[in-house]
Amino acid sequence: MSERQAWTVGDSVELYRVEGWGQPYFGIDPETGHVTVRPDPRQDRRLDLHALVNDLTARGLALPLLIRFSDILRDRIREMNECFARAIDEYGYENRYQGVYPVKVNQQKHIVDEIADYGRAWAFGLEAGSKPELLIALAASSDPSGLIICNGYKDDAYIETALIAQRFDKTIIVVLERIEELEMVMVASRKLGIKPILGVRAKLMTKGVGRWAPSAGQRAKFGLTAAEVVEVVDRLSAVDMLDSLVLLHFHIGSQISSILPIKSALREASHLFVELSRMGCPMHYLDVGGGLAVDYDGSKSSAYSSRNYDVQEYAYDVVQTIRESCDKAGVAHPTIVSESGRALVAHQSVLVFEVVGTSEFPLDAEVERVASDAHEVLLQAQEALDSVGQPDTSLQESFHDVEQAHSEGQTLFKLGYLDLRNRALLERIYWACCGRILRAMHDRDHEPEELADLAEKVAAIYYCNFSIFQSAPDAWAIDQLFPIIPLQRHDEEPTVRATLADLTCDSDGAIDTFIDADGPKKVLEVHRLRPGEPYYMGVFLGGAYQEILGDMHNLFGDTNAVHVELVRHNYHVAHVVKGDSVSKVLKYVQYVPAEMVERVRQQAERALRAGRISLDNVRLLMRHYESSLHQYTYLGAHETSDD
Ligand SMILES: *Cc1c(COP(=O)(O)O)cnc(C)c1O
């Protein structure tokens, strides 16, 4: 028997790195072994996430379910603003911070509304990257002191709308992303008789790191080169409109995991800012864009799914760098604008789904002993199995022997020298041998390098009621890592190593990379399912980008979503956003559900007339067909809304 100590919740916290990515919001209760949420870190109130899911499903909200914690969102906004306030205070910076939320990161109405609402205390504004997002920003922002920053490609309607809205009681700044937009703005301005409030987006030479590095540099998709910035200044000056240019913007990409390129970009942008001031532009705002990263793997490193700085350090660096450049040049300190999206909304939502089945190799099964007159290849396999853990044989040797027997057996089968029953027996011995080797490595707490991928080879598959394409598209598209952990049983050792497969008929519809201490791991430790007991898993930190990038592969639609808010002594479900019904996703692809029902009915009638099916079966078929149209697209017969 192993001499290991009994498993504790502390072991789970360490295994799943919960302190790294979860602080200060997520943890595990030492008593119950359930994942807990502390939506407002200033209070010591924790919600039992497992119990919450049970409560919500009891109200008829089927899984997969996206739970948004409004208090977490509020706390993120508070943290961002307080970190900048602290930096401004400590560095004696002579202006203020005014952040904006880039709507593209999560456009869901309730989220944008909550941000506008919670942000009012700090005059927090919104950033639009397209015409539809401008429409959202104009409608959602009710705060006269908040900024609206207009980025993205613009057409005449976008520009004219933004210019007219500049006459509202809020500050709306049109940022020139391409040199052509200057002419468009001038034309609109003359037509409307409105003098524009403008910014320029600069293409910096400093590159970010990681996936979004191409967002900066000479070949960046957006922004003006130095030559174009000067051209803007000259052309504005020629028509006596230099006082329109008030903002400099840059954005070097998302999830910038290292602070170094951030500092370097800040230095470059600060110089540009100073130069523009010197050229006579009344520069009031320096907009440092997004890019503030989220520590998805909890390693606090410059790995692409992490970051080697925190929000406070970021704020210090932004404030300090801008101050230094301005002081040196004798230019007044600008209002600092930032457009952090990911760092604001990633933490607020948790996607919960259920494991609905498993497929495992029989690693623990007892295998009958091979008879002494059996085929040579079976005797070899038996010998390898018996050798596992023997003092004179290393685990690598045992594994090589069984691998060799296994592969020889396959060749022999192909050539007709081994029958199917014997091939099956050989396979069972092979799995049992792998199982024994894994247990021996585990007990010895030692993993020989050659056997490092053994666990991966024989990992179980846990089938889950969700679609990665809909709910975690970046995990599929760009190998983004999200912390994924069971919501319960953390006081028990998770003895199964598994990959997660979703409901789609796509072999890409799986999660097989998970966060770990030294770079990603290929299998996730999970518990063996217990009959009749739901096994919930949570995908954490997925609140940024995933919802809108999600697609309807295999026609799995939007999931149910709820907004949970803390109220005195309890929580409150503020909004329920029902997921798509089958008929709704069918309409997206131009089907007319009533017509489909009719066509199926006619075929059933014909079969009935021809005596091929019974009336009862016709009735049952039509009942299934029609009720499925009103159901949730995921497994289980749950009604949902059709519009
Ligand atoms: C996407 C984007 C952002 C948000 O970036 P995050 O990394 O999510 O903070 C900000 N500004 C612009 C111009 C963007 O395109």
CSV table of C-alpha atoms in Angstrom, one decimal, residues 300-547:
chain,number,residue,atom,x,y,z
A,300,LYS,CA,2.6,35.0,-12.2
A,301,SER,CA,5.1,34.6,-15.0
A,302,SER,CA,5.5,36.0,-18.5
A,303,ALA,CA,4.1,32.7,-20.0
A,304,TYR,CA,1.4,33.6,-22.6
A,305,SER,CA,-1.5,32.6,-20.3
A,306,SER,CA,-0.1,34.6,-17.4
A,307,ARG,CA,1.4,37.9,-16.6
A,308,ASN,CA,4.5,38.9,-14.6
A,309,TYR,CA,2.9,42.1,-13.1
A,310,ASP,CA,-0.3,43.0,-11.4
A,311,VAL,CA,-2.9,45.8,-11.9
A,312,GLN,CA,-1.2,48.0,-9.4
A,313,GLU,CA,2.3,47.7,-11.0
A,314,TYR,CA,0.7,48.4,-14.3
A,315,ALA,CA,-0.9,51.6,-13.0
A,316,TYR,CA,2.4,52.6,-11.4
A,317,ASP,CA,4.3,52.1,-14.7
A,318,VAL,CA,1.7,54.0,-16.7
A,319,VAL,CA,1.6,57.0,-14.4
A,320,GLN,CA,5.3,57.1,-13.8
A,321,THR,CA,6.3,56.9,-17.4
A,322,ILE,CA,3.9,59.5,-18.6
A,323,ARG,CA,4.8,61.8,-15.8
A,324,GLU,CA,8.5,61.6,-16.5
A,325,SER,CA,8.3,62.4,-20.1
A,326,CYS,CA,5.9,65.3,-19.6
A,327,ASP,CA,8.0,66.7,-16.8
A,328,LYS,CA,11.1,66.6,-18.8
A,329,ALA,CA,9.5,68.4,-21.6
A,330,GLY,CA,7.5,70.8,-19.4
A,331,VAL,CA,4.2,69.6,-20.8
A,332,ALA,CA,1.1,69.4,-18.6
A,333,HIS,CA,0.1,66.0,-17.4
A,334,PRO,CA,-2.7,64.6,-19.5
A,335,THR,CA,-5.8,62.7,-18.3
A,336,ILE,CA,-4.8,59.0,-18.5
A,337,VAL,CA,-7.3,56.8,-20.4
A,338,SER,CA,-7.0,53.1,-20.5
A,339,GLU,CA,-9.0,50.6,-22.4
A,340,SER,CA,-8.6,47.4,-20.4
A,341,GLY,CA,-11.3,44.9,-21.3
A,342,ARG,CA,-10.0,41.4,-20.6
A,343,ALA,CA,-8.7,42.4,-17.1
A,344,LEU,CA,-12.1,43.9,-16.3
A,345,VAL,CA,-14.5,41.2,-17.4
A,346,ALA,CA,-12.6,37.8,-17.5
A,347,HIS,CA,-13.2,37.0,-13.8
A,348,GLN,CA,-16.9,37.8,-13.6
A,349,SER,CA,-18.3,34.7,-15.2
A,350,VAL,CA,-18.1,31.0,-14.6
A,351,LEU,CA,-19.4,28.4,-17.1
A,352,VAL,CA,-20.7,25.3,-15.4
A,353,PHE,CA,-21.4,22.1,-17.3
A,354,GLU,CA,-21.9,18.5,-16.3
A,355,VAL,CA,-20.0,15.4,-17.2
A,356,VAL,CA,-22.5,13.1,-18.8
A,357,GLY,CA,-20.4,10.0,-19.5
A,358,THR,CA,-16.9,8.6,-19.6
A,359,SER,CA,-14.8,6.3,-21.6
A,360,GLU,CA,-11.9,4.7,-19.8
A,361,PHE,CA,-9.4,2.1,-20.6
A,362,PRO,CA,-9.6,-0.7,-18.1
A,363,LEU,CA,-6.4,0.2,-16.3
A,364,ASP,CA,-7.5,-1.2,-13.0
A,365,ALA,CA,-9.2,-4.4,-14.3
A,366,GLU,CA,-8.1,-7.8,-13.1
A,367,VAL,CA,-7.0,-9.9,-16.1
A,368,GLU,CA,-7.0,-13.7,-16.0
A,369,ARG,CA,-3.6,-15.3,-16.2
A,370,VAL,CA,-2.4,-16.4,-19.6
A,371,ALA,CA,-2.2,-20.2,-20.0
A,372,SER,CA,1.3,-21.6,-20.2
A,373,ASP,CA,0.6,-23.0,-23.7
A,374,ALA,CA,-0.7,-19.7,-25.0
A,375,HIS,CA,0.7,-17.8,-27.9
A,376,GLU,CA,4.2,-16.6,-27.4
A,377,VAL,CA,3.2,-12.9,-27.6
A,378,LEU,CA,0.7,-13.3,-24.8
A,379,LEU,CA,3.3,-15.0,-22.6
A,380,GLN,CA,5.6,-12.0,-23.2
A,381,ALA,CA,2.9,-9.6,-22.3
A,382,GLN,CA,2.1,-11.6,-19.1
A,383,GLU,CA,5.8,-11.5,-18.2
A,384,ALA,CA,5.9,-7.8,-18.6
A,385,LEU,CA,2.8,-7.4,-16.4
A,386,ASP,CA,4.3,-9.6,-13.7
A,387,SER,CA,7.6,-7.6,-13.8
A,388,VAL,CA,6.0,-4.2,-12.9
A,389,GLY,CA,7.5,-3.1,-9.6
A,390,GLN,CA,9.9,-6.0,-9.3
A,391,PRO,CA,13.2,-5.0,-7.8
A,392,ASP,CA,15.2,-6.2,-10.8
A,393,THR,CA,13.1,-4.4,-13.4
A,394,SER,CA,12.7,-0.7,-14.0
A,395,LEU,CA,9.3,0.6,-14.9
A,396,GLN,CA,10.6,1.7,-18.3
A,397,GLU,CA,11.7,-1.9,-19.0
A,398,SER,CA,8.3,-3.3,-18.1
A,399,PHE,CA,6.7,-0.7,-20.3
A,400,HIS,CA,9.0,-1.3,-23.3
A,401,ASP,CA,8.3,-5.1,-23.0
A,402,VAL,CA,4.6,-4.7,-22.9
A,403,GLU,CA,4.6,-2.1,-25.7
A,404,GLN,CA,6.6,-4.5,-27.8
A,405,ALA,CA,4.3,-7.5,-27.2
A,406,HIS,CA,1.3,-5.2,-27.9
A,407,SER,CA,2.6,-4.0,-31.2
A,408,GLU,CA,3.8,-7.5,-32.3
A,409,GLY,CA,0.4,-8.8,-31.5
A,410,GLN,CA,-1.2,-6.2,-33.8
A,411,THR,CA,1.1,-7.2,-36.6
A,412,LEU,CA,0.4,-10.9,-36.0
A,413,PHE,CA,-3.4,-10.2,-36.1
A,414,LYS,CA,-3.1,-8.4,-39.4
A,415,LEU,CA,-1.2,-11.3,-40.9
A,416,GLY,CA,-3.8,-13.7,-39.5
A,417,TYR,CA,-1.6,-15.4,-36.9
A,418,LEU,CA,-3.5,-14.2,-33.8
A,419,ASP,CA,-7.3,-14.5,-33.5
A,420,LEU,CA,-9.6,-11.8,-32.2
A,421,ARG,CA,-10.1,-13.3,-28.7
A,422,ASN,CA,-6.4,-13.4,-28.2
A,423,ARG,CA,-5.9,-10.0,-29.5
A,424,ALA,CA,-8.5,-8.8,-27.1
A,425,LEU,CA,-6.8,-10.5,-24.2
A,426,LEU,CA,-3.5,-9.0,-25.2
A,427,GLU,CA,-5.1,-5.5,-25.2
A,428,ARG,CA,-6.5,-6.1,-21.7
A,429,ILE,CA,-3.1,-7.2,-20.4
A,430,TYR,CA,-1.5,-4.1,-22.0
A,431,TRP,CA,-4.0,-1.7,-20.3
A,432,ALA,CA,-3.6,-3.5,-17.0
A,433,CYS,CA,0.2,-3.2,-17.3
A,434,CYS,CA,0.0,0.5,-18.1
A,435,GLY,CA,-2.3,0.9,-15.1
A,436,ARG,CA,0.1,-0.8,-12.8
A,437,ILE,CA,3.0,1.2,-14.0
A,438,LEU,CA,1.1,4.5,-13.5
A,439,ARG,CA,0.2,3.5,-10.0
A,440,ALA,CA,3.8,2.5,-9.2
A,441,MET,CA,5.0,6.0,-10.5
A,442,HIS,CA,2.3,7.7,-8.4
A,443,ASP,CA,3.2,5.8,-5.3
A,444,ARG,CA,6.9,6.5,-5.7
A,445,ASP,CA,6.1,10.0,-6.7
A,446,HIS,CA,8.6,9.7,-9.5
A,447,GLU,CA,8.0,9.9,-13.2
A,448,PRO,CA,10.8,8.7,-15.4
A,449,GLU,CA,11.1,11.0,-18.4
A,450,GLU,CA,10.5,8.3,-20.9
A,451,LEU,CA,7.1,7.6,-19.3
A,452,ALA,CA,6.1,11.2,-19.1
A,453,ASP,CA,3.4,10.8,-21.7
A,454,LEU,CA,2.0,7.5,-20.6
A,455,ALA,CA,-0.8,9.1,-18.5
A,456,GLU,CA,-1.7,11.1,-21.6
A,457,LYS,CA,-1.8,7.9,-23.8
A,458,VAL,CA,-4.2,6.1,-21.6
A,459,ALA,CA,-6.2,9.1,-20.3
A,460,ALA,CA,-9.9,8.7,-19.9
A,461,ILE,CA,-12.3,10.8,-21.9
A,462,TYR,CA,-15.0,12.7,-19.9
A,463,TYR,CA,-17.9,13.6,-22.1
A,464,CYS,CA,-19.4,17.0,-21.2
A,465,ASN,CA,-22.7,18.7,-21.9
A,466,PHE,CA,-21.3,21.8,-23.5
A,467,SER,CA,-19.8,23.0,-26.8
A,468,ILE,CA,-16.2,24.4,-26.7
A,469,PHE,CA,-17.0,26.2,-30.0
A,470,GLN,CA,-19.9,28.1,-28.3
A,471,SER,CA,-18.5,28.6,-24.8
A,472,ALA,CA,-14.7,28.6,-24.9
A,473,PRO,CA,-13.9,29.2,-28.6
A,474,ASP,CA,-10.4,30.5,-27.8
A,475,ALA,CA,-9.5,27.2,-26.2
A,476,TRP,CA,-10.1,25.7,-29.7
A,477,ALA,CA,-9.0,28.6,-31.9
A,478,ILE,CA,-5.8,29.9,-30.3
A,479,ASP,CA,-5.0,27.3,-27.6
A,480,GLN,CA,-6.0,29.7,-24.9
A,481,LEU,CA,-5.8,28.2,-21.4
A,482,PHE,CA,-8.6,28.6,-18.9
A,483,PRO,CA,-8.6,27.2,-15.4
A,484,ILE,CA,-11.1,24.2,-15.5
A,485,ILE,CA,-11.8,22.3,-12.3
A,486,PRO,CA,-14.5,20.2,-10.7
A,487,LEU,CA,-16.8,22.1,-8.4
A,488,GLN,CA,-17.0,19.3,-5.8
A,489,ARG,CA,-15.2,16.5,-4.0
A,490,HIS,CA,-12.0,18.4,-3.4
A,491,ASP,CA,-11.5,16.5,-0.2
A,492,GLU,CA,-11.1,13.4,-2.3
A,493,GLU,CA,-8.1,12.5,-4.4
A,494,PRO,CA,-9.0,12.8,-8.1
A,495,THR,CA,-7.8,9.4,-9.3
A,496,VAL,CA,-8.7,9.6,-13.0
A,497,ARG,CA,-6.7,11.5,-15.6
A,498,ALA,CA,-8.9,12.7,-18.4
A,499,THR,CA,-9.4,14.9,-21.3
A,500,LEU,CA,-12.7,16.6,-21.8
A,501,ALA,CA,-14.8,16.0,-24.9
A,502,ASP,CA,-17.7,18.3,-25.8
A,503,LEU,CA,-21.0,17.4,-27.5
A,504,THR,CA,-20.0,18.3,-31.0
A,505,CYS,CA,-19.2,15.7,-33.7
A,506,ASP,CA,-15.8,17.2,-34.2
A,507,SER,CA,-12.6,15.7,-32.9
A,508,ASP,CA,-11.5,19.3,-32.2
A,509,GLY,CA,-14.4,19.6,-29.8
A,510,ALA,CA,-12.3,18.7,-26.8
A,511,ILE,CA,-10.1,20.2,-24.2
A,512,ASP,CA,-6.8,18.5,-23.8
A,513,THR,CA,-4.5,21.2,-22.5
A,514,PHE,CA,-4.8,22.4,-18.9
A,515,ILE,CA,-3.0,24.8,-16.7
A,516,ASP,CA,-0.1,23.4,-14.6
A,517,ALA,CA,2.9,24.6,-12.7
A,518,ASP,CA,5.5,24.3,-15.4
A,519,GLY,CA,3.7,24.8,-18.6
A,520,PRO,CA,0.4,23.2,-19.7
A,521,LYS,CA,-0.4,19.6,-19.0
A,522,LYS,CA,-2.3,17.2,-21.3
A,523,VAL,CA,-4.6,15.6,-18.9
A,524,LEU,CA,-6.8,16.8,-16.0
A,525,GLU,CA,-7.1,15.0,-12.7
A,526,VAL,CA,-10.8,14.3,-12.1
A,527,HIS,CA,-12.8,12.0,-9.8
A,528,ARG,CA,-14.4,8.8,-10.8
A,529,LEU,CA,-18.1,9.5,-11.4
A,530,ARG,CA,-20.6,8.1,-8.9
A,531,PRO,CA,-23.8,6.7,-10.2
A,532,GLY,CA,-26.7,9.1,-9.8
A,533,GLU,CA,-24.6,12.0,-8.6
A,534,PRO,CA,-24.0,14.9,-10.9
A,535,TYR,CA,-20.4,15.9,-11.5
A,536,TYR,CA,-20.1,19.6,-12.2
A,537,MET,CA,-17.1,21.2,-13.9
A,538,GLY,CA,-16.4,24.9,-14.1
A,539,VAL,CA,-14.5,26.9,-16.7
A,540,PHE,CA,-13.2,30.0,-14.9
A,541,LEU,CA,-12.0,33.4,-16.1
A,542,GLY,CA,-13.9,33.1,-19.4
A,543,GLY,CA,-15.8,36.4,-19.2
A,544,ALA,CA,-13.7,38.1,-21.9
A,545,TYR,CA,-14.3,37.5,-25.7
A,546,GLN,CA,-15.7,34.0,-25.4
A,547,GLU,CA,-19.4,34.8,-25.5
